[in-house]
PDB file of C-alpha atoms in Angstrom:
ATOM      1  CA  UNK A   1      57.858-111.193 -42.747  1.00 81.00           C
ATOM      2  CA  UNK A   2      55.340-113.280 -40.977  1.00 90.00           C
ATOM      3  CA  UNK A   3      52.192-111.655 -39.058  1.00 94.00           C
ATOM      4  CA  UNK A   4      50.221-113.138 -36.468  1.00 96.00           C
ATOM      5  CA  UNK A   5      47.265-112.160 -34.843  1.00 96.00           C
ATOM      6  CA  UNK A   6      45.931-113.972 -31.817  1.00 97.00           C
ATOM      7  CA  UNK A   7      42.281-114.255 -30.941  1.00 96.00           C
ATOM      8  CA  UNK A   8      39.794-116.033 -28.600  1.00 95.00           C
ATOM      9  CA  UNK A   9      41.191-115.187 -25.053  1.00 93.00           C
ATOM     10  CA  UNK A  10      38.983-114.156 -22.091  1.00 97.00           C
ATOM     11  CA  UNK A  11      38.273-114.883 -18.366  1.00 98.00           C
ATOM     12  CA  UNK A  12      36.995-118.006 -16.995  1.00 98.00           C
ATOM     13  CA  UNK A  13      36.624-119.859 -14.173  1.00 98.00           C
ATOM     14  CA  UNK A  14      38.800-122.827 -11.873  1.00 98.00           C
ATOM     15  CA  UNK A  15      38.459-125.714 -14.265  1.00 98.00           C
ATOM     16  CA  UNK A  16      36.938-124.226 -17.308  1.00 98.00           C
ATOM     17  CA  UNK A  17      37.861-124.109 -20.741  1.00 98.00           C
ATOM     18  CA  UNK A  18      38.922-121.533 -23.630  1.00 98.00           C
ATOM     19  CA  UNK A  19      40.452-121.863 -26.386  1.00 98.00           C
ATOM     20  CA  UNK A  20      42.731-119.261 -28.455  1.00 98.00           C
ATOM     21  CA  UNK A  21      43.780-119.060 -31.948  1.00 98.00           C
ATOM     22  CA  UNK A  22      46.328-117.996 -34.151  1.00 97.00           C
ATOM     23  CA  UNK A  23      46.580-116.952 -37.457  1.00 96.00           C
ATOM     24  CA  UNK A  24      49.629-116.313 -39.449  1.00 94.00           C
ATOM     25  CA  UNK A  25      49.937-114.213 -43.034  1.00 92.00           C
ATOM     26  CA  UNK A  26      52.082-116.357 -44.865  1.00 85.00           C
ATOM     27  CA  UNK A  27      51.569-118.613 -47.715  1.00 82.00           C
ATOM     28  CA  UNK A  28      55.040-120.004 -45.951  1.00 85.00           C
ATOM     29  CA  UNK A  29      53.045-120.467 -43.149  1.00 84.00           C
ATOM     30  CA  UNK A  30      53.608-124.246 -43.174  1.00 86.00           C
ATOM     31  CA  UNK A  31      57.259-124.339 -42.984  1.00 90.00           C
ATOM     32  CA  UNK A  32      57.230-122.569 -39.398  1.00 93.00           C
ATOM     33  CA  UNK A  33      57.395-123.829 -36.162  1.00 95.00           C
ATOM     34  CA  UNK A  34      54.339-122.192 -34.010  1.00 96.00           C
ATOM     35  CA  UNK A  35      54.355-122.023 -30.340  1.00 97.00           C
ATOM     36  CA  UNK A  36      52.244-120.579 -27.477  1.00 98.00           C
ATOM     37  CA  UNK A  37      54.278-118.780 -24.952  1.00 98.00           C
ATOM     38  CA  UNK A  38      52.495-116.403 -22.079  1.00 98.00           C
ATOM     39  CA  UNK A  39      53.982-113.854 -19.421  1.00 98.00           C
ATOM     40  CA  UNK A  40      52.027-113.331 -15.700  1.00 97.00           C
ATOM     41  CA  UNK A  41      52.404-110.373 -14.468  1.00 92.00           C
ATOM     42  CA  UNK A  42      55.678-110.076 -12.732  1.00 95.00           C
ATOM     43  CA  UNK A  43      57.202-113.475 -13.580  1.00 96.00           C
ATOM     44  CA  UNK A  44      59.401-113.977 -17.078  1.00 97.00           C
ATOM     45  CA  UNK A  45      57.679-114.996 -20.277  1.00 97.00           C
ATOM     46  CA  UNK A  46      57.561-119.314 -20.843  1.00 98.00           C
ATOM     47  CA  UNK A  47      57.169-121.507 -23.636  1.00 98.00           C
ATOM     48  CA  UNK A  48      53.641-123.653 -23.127  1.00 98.00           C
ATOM     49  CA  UNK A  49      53.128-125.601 -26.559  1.00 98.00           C
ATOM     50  CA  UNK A  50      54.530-125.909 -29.806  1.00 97.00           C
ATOM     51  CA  UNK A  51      53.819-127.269 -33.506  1.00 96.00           C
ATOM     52  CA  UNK A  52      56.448-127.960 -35.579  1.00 93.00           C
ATOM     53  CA  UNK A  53      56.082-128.434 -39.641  1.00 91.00           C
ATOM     54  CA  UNK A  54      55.109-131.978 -39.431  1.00 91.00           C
ATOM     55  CA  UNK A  55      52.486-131.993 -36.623  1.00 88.00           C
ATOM     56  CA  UNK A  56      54.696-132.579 -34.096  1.00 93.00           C
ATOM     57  CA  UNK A  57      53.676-131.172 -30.781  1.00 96.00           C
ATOM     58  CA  UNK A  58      55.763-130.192 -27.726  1.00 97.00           C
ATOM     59  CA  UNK A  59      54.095-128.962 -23.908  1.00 98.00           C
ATOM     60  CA  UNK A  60      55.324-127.251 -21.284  1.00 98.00           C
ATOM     61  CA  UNK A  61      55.089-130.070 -18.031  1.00 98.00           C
ATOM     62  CA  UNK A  62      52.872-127.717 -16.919  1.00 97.00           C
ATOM     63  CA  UNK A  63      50.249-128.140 -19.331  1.00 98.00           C
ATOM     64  CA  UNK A  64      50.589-131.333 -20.245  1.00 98.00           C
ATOM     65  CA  UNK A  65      47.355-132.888 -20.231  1.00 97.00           C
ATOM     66  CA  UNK A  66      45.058-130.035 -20.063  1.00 98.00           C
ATOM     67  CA  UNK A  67      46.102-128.093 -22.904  1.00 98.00           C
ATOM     68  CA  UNK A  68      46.004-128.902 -26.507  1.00 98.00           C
ATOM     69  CA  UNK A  69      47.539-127.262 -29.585  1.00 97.00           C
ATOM     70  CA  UNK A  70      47.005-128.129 -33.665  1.00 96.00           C
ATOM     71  CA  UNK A  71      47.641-126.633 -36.604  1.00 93.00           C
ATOM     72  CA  UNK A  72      45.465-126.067 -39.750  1.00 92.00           C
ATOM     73  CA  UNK A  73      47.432-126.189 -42.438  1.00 88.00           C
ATOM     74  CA  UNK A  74      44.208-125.039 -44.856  1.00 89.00           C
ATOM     75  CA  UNK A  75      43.453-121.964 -42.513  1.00 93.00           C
ATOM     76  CA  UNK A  76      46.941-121.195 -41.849  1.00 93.00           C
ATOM     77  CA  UNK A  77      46.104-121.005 -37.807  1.00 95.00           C
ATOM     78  CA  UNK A  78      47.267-123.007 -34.880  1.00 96.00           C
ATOM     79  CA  UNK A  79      45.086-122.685 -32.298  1.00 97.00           C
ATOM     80  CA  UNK A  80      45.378-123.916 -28.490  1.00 98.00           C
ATOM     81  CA  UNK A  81      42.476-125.765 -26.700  1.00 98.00           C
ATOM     82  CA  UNK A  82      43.116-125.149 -22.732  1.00 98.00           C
ATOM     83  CA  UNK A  83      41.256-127.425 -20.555  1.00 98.00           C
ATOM     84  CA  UNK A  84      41.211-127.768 -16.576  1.00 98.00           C
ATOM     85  CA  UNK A  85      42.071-124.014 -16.123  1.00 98.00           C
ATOM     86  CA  UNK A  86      43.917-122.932 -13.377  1.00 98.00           C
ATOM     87  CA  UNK A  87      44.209-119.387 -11.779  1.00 97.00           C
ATOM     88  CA  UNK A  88      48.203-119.743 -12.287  1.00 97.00           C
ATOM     89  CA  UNK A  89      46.899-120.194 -16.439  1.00 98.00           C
ATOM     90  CA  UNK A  90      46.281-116.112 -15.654  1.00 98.00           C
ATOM     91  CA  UNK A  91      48.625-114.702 -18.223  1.00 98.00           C
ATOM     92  CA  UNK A  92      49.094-112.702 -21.757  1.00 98.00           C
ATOM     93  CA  UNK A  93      49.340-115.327 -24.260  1.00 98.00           C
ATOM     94  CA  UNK A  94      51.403-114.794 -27.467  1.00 98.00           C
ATOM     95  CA  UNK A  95      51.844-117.090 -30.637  1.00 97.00           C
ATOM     96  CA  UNK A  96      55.413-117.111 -32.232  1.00 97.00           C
ATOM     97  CA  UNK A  97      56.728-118.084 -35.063  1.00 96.00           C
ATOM     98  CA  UNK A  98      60.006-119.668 -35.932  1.00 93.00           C
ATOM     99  CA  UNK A  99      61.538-120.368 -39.262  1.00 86.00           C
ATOM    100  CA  UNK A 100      64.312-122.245 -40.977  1.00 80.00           C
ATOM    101  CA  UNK A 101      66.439-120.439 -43.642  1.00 76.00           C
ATOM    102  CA  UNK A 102      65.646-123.030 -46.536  1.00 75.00           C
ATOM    103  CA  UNK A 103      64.059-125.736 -44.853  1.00 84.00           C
ATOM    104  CA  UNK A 104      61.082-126.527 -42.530  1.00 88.00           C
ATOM    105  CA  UNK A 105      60.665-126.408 -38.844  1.00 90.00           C
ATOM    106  CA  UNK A 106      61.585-130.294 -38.265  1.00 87.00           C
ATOM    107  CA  UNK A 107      61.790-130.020 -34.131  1.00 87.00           C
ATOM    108  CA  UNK A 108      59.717-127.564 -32.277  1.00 91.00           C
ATOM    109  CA  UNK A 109      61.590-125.971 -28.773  1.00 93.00           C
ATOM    110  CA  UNK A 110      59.888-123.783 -26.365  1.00 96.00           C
ATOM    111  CA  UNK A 111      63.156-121.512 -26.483  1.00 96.00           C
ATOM    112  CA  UNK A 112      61.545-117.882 -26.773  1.00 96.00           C
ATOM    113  CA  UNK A 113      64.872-116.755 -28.213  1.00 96.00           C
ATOM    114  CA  UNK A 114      64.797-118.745 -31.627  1.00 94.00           C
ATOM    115  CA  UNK A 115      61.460-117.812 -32.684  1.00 95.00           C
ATOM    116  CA  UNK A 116      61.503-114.742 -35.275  1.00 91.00           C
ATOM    117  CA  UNK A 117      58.097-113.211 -35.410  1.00 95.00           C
ATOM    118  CA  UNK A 118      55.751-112.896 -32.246  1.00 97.00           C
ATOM    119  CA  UNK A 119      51.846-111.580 -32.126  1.00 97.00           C
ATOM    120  CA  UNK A 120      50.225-108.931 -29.741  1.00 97.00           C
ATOM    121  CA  UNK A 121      48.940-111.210 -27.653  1.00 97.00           C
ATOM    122  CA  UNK A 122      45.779-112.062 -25.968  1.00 97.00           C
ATOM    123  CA  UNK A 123      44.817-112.233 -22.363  1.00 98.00           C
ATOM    124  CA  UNK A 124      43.704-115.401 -20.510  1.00 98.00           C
ATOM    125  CA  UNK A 125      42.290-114.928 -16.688  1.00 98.00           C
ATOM    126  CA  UNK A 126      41.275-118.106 -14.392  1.00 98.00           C
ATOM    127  CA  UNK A 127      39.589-116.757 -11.542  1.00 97.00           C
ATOM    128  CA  UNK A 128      39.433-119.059  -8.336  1.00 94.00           C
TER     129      UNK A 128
END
């Protein structure tokens, strides 16, 4: 079992910045795939970024650019810089986690349907 807690969202306005973390309570931790998904009100929950084992970093096209996720290893937390905020950002953000019977997380996907273990979430708001 894998626990994650998220931490650091808030409100903010057009064109700020915040930045949320994740923390995970496995000494596995490194062998998972961790990804940032968030649900709006009213619309269906989507993938935004994604860390796989090795560093490697996928983004939703509508982040790309403004948002930033890494992963320390050390800490066991991947956190998510967002930059350039934008009232659609408004959402409940969750961090997931996604593991490999045997093996590491090679190739991160924003699939919400592979990943095994999901947070509580935190909530982001981008006023205009």
């Amino acid at each position: 079992q894998v626990q994650l807690v998220e931490s650091g969202g808030g409100s903010v306005q057009s064109g700020g910045s915040l930045r949320v973390s994740c923390a995970a309570s496995t000494n596995t931790y490194s062998r998972y795939c961790i990804a940032w998904f968030r649900q709006a009100p009213g619309k269906e929950r989507e993938g935004v970024a994604g860390v796989d084992s090795f560093s490697g970093e996928k983004y939703a096209d509508s982040v790309k650019g403004r948002f930033t996720i890494s992963r320390d290893i050390a800490k066991k937390t991947v956190d998510l810089q967002m930059n350039n905020l934008k009232p659609e950002d408004t959402a409940m953000y969750y961090c997931a986690a996604r593991g490999v019977a045997g093996s590491v997380c090679g190739a991160v996907r924003l699939n919400q349907k592979e990943y095994n273990f999901w947070g509580q979430g935190t909530q982001v708001t981008v006023s205009s």
